[in-house]
Amino acid sequence: MEHIVTVQEAVTAFADFMEPTDAELDAIEAEMPVILADIELIDADITTLDRIPSELDARRLRRARRRALAARVELTRKAATTLGVGA
């Protein structure tokens, strides 16, 4: 009979190295407005999947698209400023 043993030590041996670094967390924080705007856009898209979009739905979709685009433009502008592009 073979015994089944746990491999907890082998699995978690590198857990400290698998955590996100401060730089990665900062990058996520910088991209958070884009992420939230994309979530809003996806929510607006989901509401119109099973029906013909009403005028209110169409306005919500346009607003969500504009916010997502504006968030991406702002993130790109900040990245270009940080890198010194266009200065």
Tab-separated table of N, CA, C and O in Angstrom:
chain	number	residue	atom	x	y	z
A	1	MET	N	0.835	-1.169	0.000
A	1	MET	CA	0.000	0.000	0.000
A	1	MET	C	0.888	1.242	0.000
A	1	MET	O	1.822	1.324	0.773
A	2	GLU	N	0.578	2.177	-0.875
A	2	GLU	CA	1.324	3.425	-0.913
A	2	GLU	C	0.630	4.455	-0.034
A	2	GLU	O	-0.585	4.566	-0.019
A	3	HIS	N	1.439	5.234	0.643
A	3	HIS	CA	0.889	6.279	1.491
A	3	HIS	C	0.828	7.590	0.716
A	3	HIS	O	1.730	7.922	-0.046
A	4	ILE	N	-0.230	8.300	0.943
A	4	ILE	CA	-0.364	9.607	0.325
A	4	ILE	C	0.148	10.630	1.326
A	4	ILE	O	-0.290	10.689	2.457
A	5	VAL	N	1.098	11.430	0.896
A	5	VAL	CA	1.662	12.434	1.786
A	5	VAL	C	1.343	13.820	1.232
A	5	VAL	O	1.115	14.003	0.042
A	6	THR	N	1.366	14.786	2.111
A	6	THR	CA	1.102	16.140	1.654
A	6	THR	C	2.371	16.738	1.075
A	6	THR	O	3.475	16.385	1.450
A	7	VAL	N	2.190	17.636	0.179
A	7	VAL	CA	3.320	18.315	-0.441
A	7	VAL	C	3.257	19.807	-0.115
A	7	VAL	O	3.687	20.635	-0.898
A	8	GLN	N	2.716	20.123	1.050
A	8	GLN	CA	2.546	21.515	1.427
A	8	GLN	C	3.864	22.272	1.408
A	8	GLN	O	3.944	23.374	0.902
A	9	GLU	N	4.912	21.678	1.940
A	9	GLU	CA	6.198	22.372	1.971
A	9	GLU	C	6.723	22.616	0.556
A	9	GLU	O	7.259	23.685	0.270
A	10	ALA	N	6.575	21.657	-0.317
A	10	ALA	CA	7.062	21.814	-1.688
A	10	ALA	C	6.248	22.874	-2.438
A	10	ALA	O	6.790	23.636	-3.224
A	11	VAL	N	4.962	22.929	-2.171
A	11	VAL	CA	4.103	23.873	-2.869
A	11	VAL	C	4.344	25.291	-2.380
A	11	VAL	O	4.396	26.233	-3.154
A	12	THR	N	4.506	25.460	-1.089
A	12	THR	CA	4.638	26.800	-0.529
A	12	THR	C	6.080	27.218	-0.307
A	12	THR	O	6.329	28.269	0.274
A	13	ALA	N	7.021	26.446	-0.792
A	13	ALA	CA	8.424	26.776	-0.560
A	13	ALA	C	8.801	28.108	-1.208
A	13	ALA	O	9.640	28.835	-0.690
A	14	PHE	N	8.166	28.437	-2.313
A	14	PHE	CA	8.513	29.662	-3.031
A	14	PHE	C	7.412	30.716	-2.916
A	14	PHE	O	7.333	31.621	-3.731
A	15	ALA	N	6.573	30.618	-1.911
A	15	ALA	CA	5.447	31.534	-1.779
A	15	ALA	C	5.908	32.982	-1.636
A	15	ALA	O	5.275	33.888	-2.155
A	16	ASP	N	7.016	33.226	-0.934
A	16	ASP	CA	7.491	34.590	-0.770
A	16	ASP	C	7.883	35.214	-2.106
A	16	ASP	O	7.742	36.417	-2.297
A	17	PHE	N	8.362	34.397	-3.016
A	17	PHE	CA	8.792	34.913	-4.313
A	17	PHE	C	7.622	35.098	-5.271
A	17	PHE	O	7.758	35.748	-6.289
A	18	MET	N	6.486	34.529	-4.947
A	18	MET	CA	5.333	34.599	-5.828
A	18	MET	C	4.466	35.826	-5.546
A	18	MET	O	3.544	36.106	-6.295
A	19	GLU	N	4.733	36.542	-4.498
A	19	GLU	CA	3.973	37.744	-4.176
A	19	GLU	C	4.331	38.858	-5.160
A	19	GLU	O	5.451	38.947	-5.623
A	20	PRO	N	3.373	39.727	-5.472
A	20	PRO	CA	3.692	40.838	-6.377
A	20	PRO	C	4.659	41.812	-5.710
A	20	PRO	O	4.596	42.043	-4.504
A	21	THR	N	5.520	42.362	-6.505
A	21	THR	CA	6.483	43.329	-5.987
A	21	THR	C	5.793	44.685	-5.812
A	21	THR	O	4.680	44.894	-6.287
A	22	ASP	N	6.468	45.597	-5.154
A	22	ASP	CA	5.916	46.934	-4.978
A	22	ASP	C	5.707	47.625	-6.329
A	22	ASP	O	4.726	48.342	-6.522
A	23	ALA	N	6.626	47.404	-7.251
A	23	ALA	CA	6.496	48.005	-8.583
A	23	ALA	C	5.266	47.452	-9.307
A	23	ALA	O	4.549	48.202	-9.983
A	24	GLU	N	5.015	46.155	-9.175
A	24	GLU	CA	3.843	45.557	-9.813
A	24	GLU	C	2.554	46.086	-9.186
A	24	GLU	O	1.583	46.368	-9.894
A	25	LEU	N	2.533	46.229	-7.875
A	25	LEU	CA	1.363	46.780	-7.200
A	25	LEU	C	1.126	48.235	-7.602
A	25	LEU	O	-0.018	48.660	-7.782
A	26	ASP	N	2.210	49.003	-7.769
A	26	ASP	CA	2.081	50.386	-8.229
A	26	ASP	C	1.519	50.448	-9.651
A	26	ASP	O	0.716	51.324	-9.966
A	27	ALA	N	1.947	49.518	-10.501
A	27	ALA	CA	1.439	49.476	-11.872
A	27	ALA	C	-0.054	49.139	-11.886
A	27	ALA	O	-0.823	49.745	-12.649
A	28	ILE	N	-0.458	48.217	-11.040
A	28	ILE	CA	-1.886	47.871	-10.946
A	28	ILE	C	-2.676	49.078	-10.460
A	28	ILE	O	-3.747	49.391	-10.980
A	29	GLU	N	-2.144	49.765	-9.459
A	29	GLU	CA	-2.811	50.960	-8.927
A	29	GLU	C	-2.943	52.042	-9.994
A	29	GLU	O	-3.978	52.702	-10.101
A	30	ALA	N	-1.916	52.205	-10.808
A	30	ALA	CA	-1.964	53.206	-11.875
A	30	ALA	C	-2.990	52.835	-12.944
A	30	ALA	O	-3.616	53.705	-13.552
A	31	GLU	N	-3.186	51.540	-13.181
A	31	GLU	CA	-4.117	51.079	-14.205
A	31	GLU	C	-5.541	50.907	-13.685
A	31	GLU	O	-6.451	50.593	-14.456
A	32	MET	N	-5.758	51.122	-12.386
A	32	MET	CA	-7.070	50.887	-11.800
A	32	MET	C	-8.192	51.705	-12.449
A	32	MET	O	-9.283	51.160	-12.677
A	33	PRO	N	-8.003	52.980	-12.801
A	33	PRO	CA	-9.094	53.690	-13.501
A	33	PRO	C	-9.484	53.034	-14.828
A	33	PRO	O	-10.673	52.981	-15.170
A	34	VAL	N	-8.514	52.509	-15.548
A	34	VAL	CA	-8.813	51.810	-16.809
A	34	VAL	C	-9.574	50.525	-16.524
A	34	VAL	O	-10.558	50.202	-17.214
A	35	ILE	N	-9.155	49.806	-15.516
A	35	ILE	CA	-9.818	48.551	-15.154
A	35	ILE	C	-11.269	48.810	-14.764
A	35	ILE	O	-12.188	48.125	-15.228
A	36	LEU	N	-11.499	49.812	-13.930
A	36	LEU	CA	-12.857	50.128	-13.493
A	36	LEU	C	-13.724	50.618	-14.652
A	36	LEU	O	-14.914	50.270	-14.736
A	37	ALA	N	-13.150	51.400	-15.550
A	37	ALA	CA	-13.900	51.865	-16.720
A	37	ALA	C	-14.253	50.688	-17.635
A	37	ALA	O	-15.359	50.644	-18.188
A	38	ASP	N	-13.339	49.745	-17.784
A	38	ASP	CA	-13.629	48.560	-18.598
A	38	ASP	C	-14.723	47.712	-17.962
A	38	ASP	O	-15.574	47.154	-18.666
A	39	ILE	N	-14.724	47.608	-16.647
A	39	ILE	CA	-15.777	46.862	-15.949
A	39	ILE	C	-17.126	47.519	-16.183
A	39	ILE	O	-18.128	46.844	-16.445
A	40	GLU	N	-17.165	48.833	-16.116
A	40	GLU	CA	-18.410	49.566	-16.372
A	40	GLU	C	-18.890	49.326	-17.800
A	40	GLU	O	-20.087	49.128	-18.043
A	41	LEU	N	-17.965	49.320	-18.749
A	41	LEU	CA	-18.325	49.064	-20.149
A	41	LEU	C	-18.846	47.642	-20.325
A	41	LEU	O	-19.848	47.417	-21.022
A	42	ILE	N	-18.212	46.692	-19.706
A	42	ILE	CA	-18.672	45.300	-19.801
A	42	ILE	C	-20.060	45.160	-19.188
A	42	ILE	O	-20.929	44.468	-19.733
A	43	ASP	N	-20.292	45.810	-18.041
A	43	ASP	CA	-21.616	45.779	-17.422
A	43	ASP	C	-22.674	46.352	-18.359
A	43	ASP	O	-23.771	45.804	-18.479
A	44	ALA	N	-22.340	47.453	-19.013
A	44	ALA	CA	-23.290	48.057	-19.959
A	44	ALA	C	-23.551	47.123	-21.135
A	44	ALA	O	-24.688	47.014	-21.603
A	45	ASP	N	-22.506	46.450	-21.609
A	45	ASP	CA	-22.681	45.497	-22.708
A	45	ASP	C	-23.545	44.312	-22.279
A	45	ASP	O	-24.397	43.848	-23.038
A	46	ILE	N	-23.329	43.827	-21.083
A	46	ILE	CA	-24.071	42.663	-20.596
A	46	ILE	C	-25.558	42.969	-20.499
A	46	ILE	O	-26.394	42.110	-20.818
A	47	THR	N	-25.893	44.175	-20.067
A	47	THR	CA	-27.318	44.507	-19.917
A	47	THR	C	-28.059	44.503	-21.246
A	47	THR	O	-29.278	44.354	-21.276
A	48	THR	N	-27.353	44.658	-22.335
A	48	THR	CA	-28.016	44.709	-23.647
A	48	THR	C	-27.897	43.408	-24.432
A	48	THR	O	-28.285	43.366	-25.600
A	49	LEU	N	-27.389	42.366	-23.832
A	49	LEU	CA	-27.192	41.120	-24.572
A	49	LEU	C	-28.505	40.446	-24.969
A	49	LEU	O	-28.595	39.866	-26.052
A	50	ASP	N	-29.491	40.480	-24.094
A	50	ASP	CA	-30.700	39.708	-24.358
A	50	ASP	C	-31.882	40.556	-24.806
A	50	ASP	O	-33.018	40.094	-24.804
A	51	ARG	N	-31.628	41.802	-25.184
A	51	ARG	CA	-32.717	42.653	-25.652
A	51	ARG	C	-32.179	43.717	-26.601
A	51	ARG	O	-30.983	43.956	-26.668
A	52	ILE	N	-33.078	44.357	-27.276
A	52	ILE	CA	-32.699	45.483	-28.129
A	52	ILE	C	-32.433	46.665	-27.211
A	52	ILE	O	-33.259	46.991	-26.355
A	53	PRO	N	-31.281	47.314	-27.344
A	53	PRO	CA	-30.955	48.425	-26.446
A	53	PRO	C	-31.951	49.583	-26.583
A	53	PRO	O	-32.295	50.002	-27.683
A	54	SER	N	-32.416	50.061	-25.448
A	54	SER	CA	-33.287	51.240	-25.441
A	54	SER	C	-32.401	52.479	-25.578
A	54	SER	O	-31.176	52.397	-25.608
A	55	GLU	N	-33.042	53.635	-25.637
A	55	GLU	CA	-32.276	54.882	-25.717
A	55	GLU	C	-31.422	55.061	-24.465
A	55	GLU	O	-30.272	55.500	-24.554
A	56	LEU	N	-31.952	54.684	-23.320
A	56	LEU	CA	-31.187	54.780	-22.084
A	56	LEU	C	-29.984	53.836	-22.113
A	56	LEU	O	-28.885	54.211	-21.700
A	57	ASP	N	-30.179	52.623	-22.623
A	57	ASP	CA	-29.071	51.674	-22.766
A	57	ASP	C	-28.007	52.212	-23.713
A	57	ASP	O	-26.811	52.082	-23.455
A	58	ALA	N	-28.450	52.806	-24.806
A	58	ALA	CA	-27.508	53.356	-25.781
A	58	ALA	C	-26.685	54.478	-25.162
A	58	ALA	O	-25.468	54.565	-25.375
A	59	ARG	N	-27.344	55.334	-24.375
A	59	ARG	CA	-26.603	56.404	-23.700
A	59	ARG	C	-25.609	55.842	-22.701
A	59	ARG	O	-24.485	56.326	-22.597
A	60	ARG	N	-26.027	54.816	-21.965
A	60	ARG	CA	-25.125	54.200	-20.991
A	60	ARG	C	-23.911	53.579	-21.683
A	60	ARG	O	-22.781	53.693	-21.204
A	61	LEU	N	-24.136	52.938	-22.814
A	61	LEU	CA	-23.027	52.347	-23.578
A	61	LEU	C	-22.077	53.428	-24.093
A	61	LEU	O	-20.854	53.295	-23.981
A	62	ARG	N	-22.623	54.502	-24.653
A	62	ARG	CA	-21.771	55.593	-25.151
A	62	ARG	C	-20.956	56.219	-24.021
A	62	ARG	O	-19.766	56.476	-24.167
A	63	ARG	N	-21.613	56.429	-22.876
A	63	ARG	CA	-20.926	57.025	-21.731
A	63	ARG	C	-19.809	56.103	-21.241
A	63	ARG	O	-18.693	56.550	-20.954
A	64	ALA	N	-20.088	54.814	-21.170
A	64	ALA	CA	-19.081	53.853	-20.704
A	64	ALA	C	-17.913	53.775	-21.683
A	64	ALA	O	-16.751	53.690	-21.270
A	65	ARG	N	-18.201	53.813	-22.987
A	65	ARG	CA	-17.121	53.801	-23.984
A	65	ARG	C	-16.245	55.038	-23.868
A	65	ARG	O	-15.019	54.965	-23.948
A	66	ARG	N	-16.887	56.198	-23.679
A	66	ARG	CA	-16.115	57.445	-23.524
A	66	ARG	C	-15.250	57.411	-22.271
A	66	ARG	O	-14.096	57.842	-22.297
A	67	ARG	N	-15.803	56.896	-21.181
A	67	ARG	CA	-15.011	56.816	-19.942
A	67	ARG	C	-13.844	55.861	-20.088
A	67	ARG	O	-12.744	56.144	-19.606
A	68	ALA	N	-14.062	54.743	-20.748
A	68	ALA	CA	-12.979	53.780	-20.946
A	68	ALA	C	-11.886	54.390	-21.826
A	68	ALA	O	-10.695	54.259	-21.527
A	69	LEU	N	-12.295	55.070	-22.879
A	69	LEU	CA	-11.319	55.711	-23.756
A	69	LEU	C	-10.571	56.816	-23.024
A	69	LEU	O	-9.347	56.916	-23.126
A	70	ALA	N	-11.287	57.624	-22.256
A	70	ALA	CA	-10.643	58.705	-21.509
A	70	ALA	C	-9.648	58.153	-20.482
A	70	ALA	O	-8.561	58.716	-20.297
A	71	ALA	N	-10.001	57.062	-19.835
A	71	ALA	CA	-9.095	56.459	-18.856
A	71	ALA	C	-7.829	55.947	-19.541
A	71	ALA	O	-6.720	56.100	-19.017
A	72	ARG	N	-7.990	55.349	-20.713
A	72	ARG	CA	-6.816	54.853	-21.450
A	72	ARG	C	-5.939	56.007	-21.931
A	72	ARG	O	-4.709	55.929	-21.879
A	73	VAL	N	-6.572	57.082	-22.398
A	73	VAL	CA	-5.806	58.250	-22.851
A	73	VAL	C	-5.023	58.838	-21.683
A	73	VAL	O	-3.838	59.175	-21.815
A	74	GLU	N	-5.653	58.959	-20.528
A	74	GLU	CA	-4.990	59.517	-19.355
A	74	GLU	C	-3.823	58.640	-18.906
A	74	GLU	O	-2.750	59.144	-18.571
A	75	LEU	N	-4.021	57.320	-18.924
A	75	LEU	CA	-2.931	56.411	-18.554
A	75	LEU	C	-1.777	56.528	-19.541
A	75	LEU	O	-0.609	56.566	-19.138
A	76	THR	N	-2.080	56.618	-20.827
A	76	THR	CA	-1.041	56.772	-21.841
A	76	THR	C	-0.304	58.092	-21.688
A	76	THR	O	0.919	58.155	-21.795
A	77	ARG	N	-1.057	59.162	-21.393
A	77	ARG	CA	-0.451	60.464	-21.181
A	77	ARG	C	0.500	60.448	-19.986
A	77	ARG	O	1.612	60.960	-20.055
A	78	LYS	N	0.067	59.808	-18.897
A	78	LYS	CA	0.921	59.718	-17.706
A	78	LYS	C	2.179	58.906	-17.992
A	78	LYS	O	3.264	59.249	-17.555
A	79	ALA	N	2.025	57.807	-18.743
A	79	ALA	CA	3.170	56.975	-19.067
A	79	ALA	C	4.139	57.737	-19.960
A	79	ALA	O	5.367	57.648	-19.773
A	80	ALA	N	3.616	58.487	-20.919
A	80	ALA	CA	4.485	59.269	-21.814
A	80	ALA	C	5.204	60.358	-21.043
A	80	ALA	O	6.394	60.634	-21.281
A	81	THR	N	4.523	60.986	-20.097
A	81	THR	CA	5.145	62.027	-19.280
A	81	THR	C	6.243	61.435	-18.407
A	81	THR	O	7.318	62.022	-18.258
A	82	THR	N	5.984	60.266	-17.848
A	82	THR	CA	6.974	59.608	-16.997
A	82	THR	C	8.217	59.232	-17.787
A	82	THR	O	9.340	59.373	-17.294
A	83	LEU	N	8.032	58.793	-19.026
A	83	LEU	CA	9.166	58.405	-19.856
A	83	LEU	C	9.836	59.594	-20.525
A	83	LEU	O	10.892	59.453	-21.140
A	84	GLY	N	9.208	60.751	-20.447
A	84	GLY	CA	9.768	61.943	-21.054
A	84	GLY	C	9.507	62.060	-22.538
A	84	GLY	O	10.158	62.814	-23.247
A	85	VAL	N	8.519	61.334	-23.039
A	85	VAL	CA	8.169	61.393	-24.452
A	85	VAL	C	7.301	62.607	-24.693
A	85	VAL	O	6.376	62.885	-23.950
A	86	GLY	N	7.620	63.355	-25.715
A	86	GLY	CA	6.804	64.513	-26.078
A	86	GLY	C	7.004	65.710	-25.170
A	86	GLY	O	6.240	66.641	-25.219
A	87	ALA	N	8.022	65.684	-24.346
A	87	ALA	CA	8.238	66.808	-23.428
A	87	ALA	C	9.103	67.860	-24.045
A	87	ALA	O	9.793	67.713	-24.972
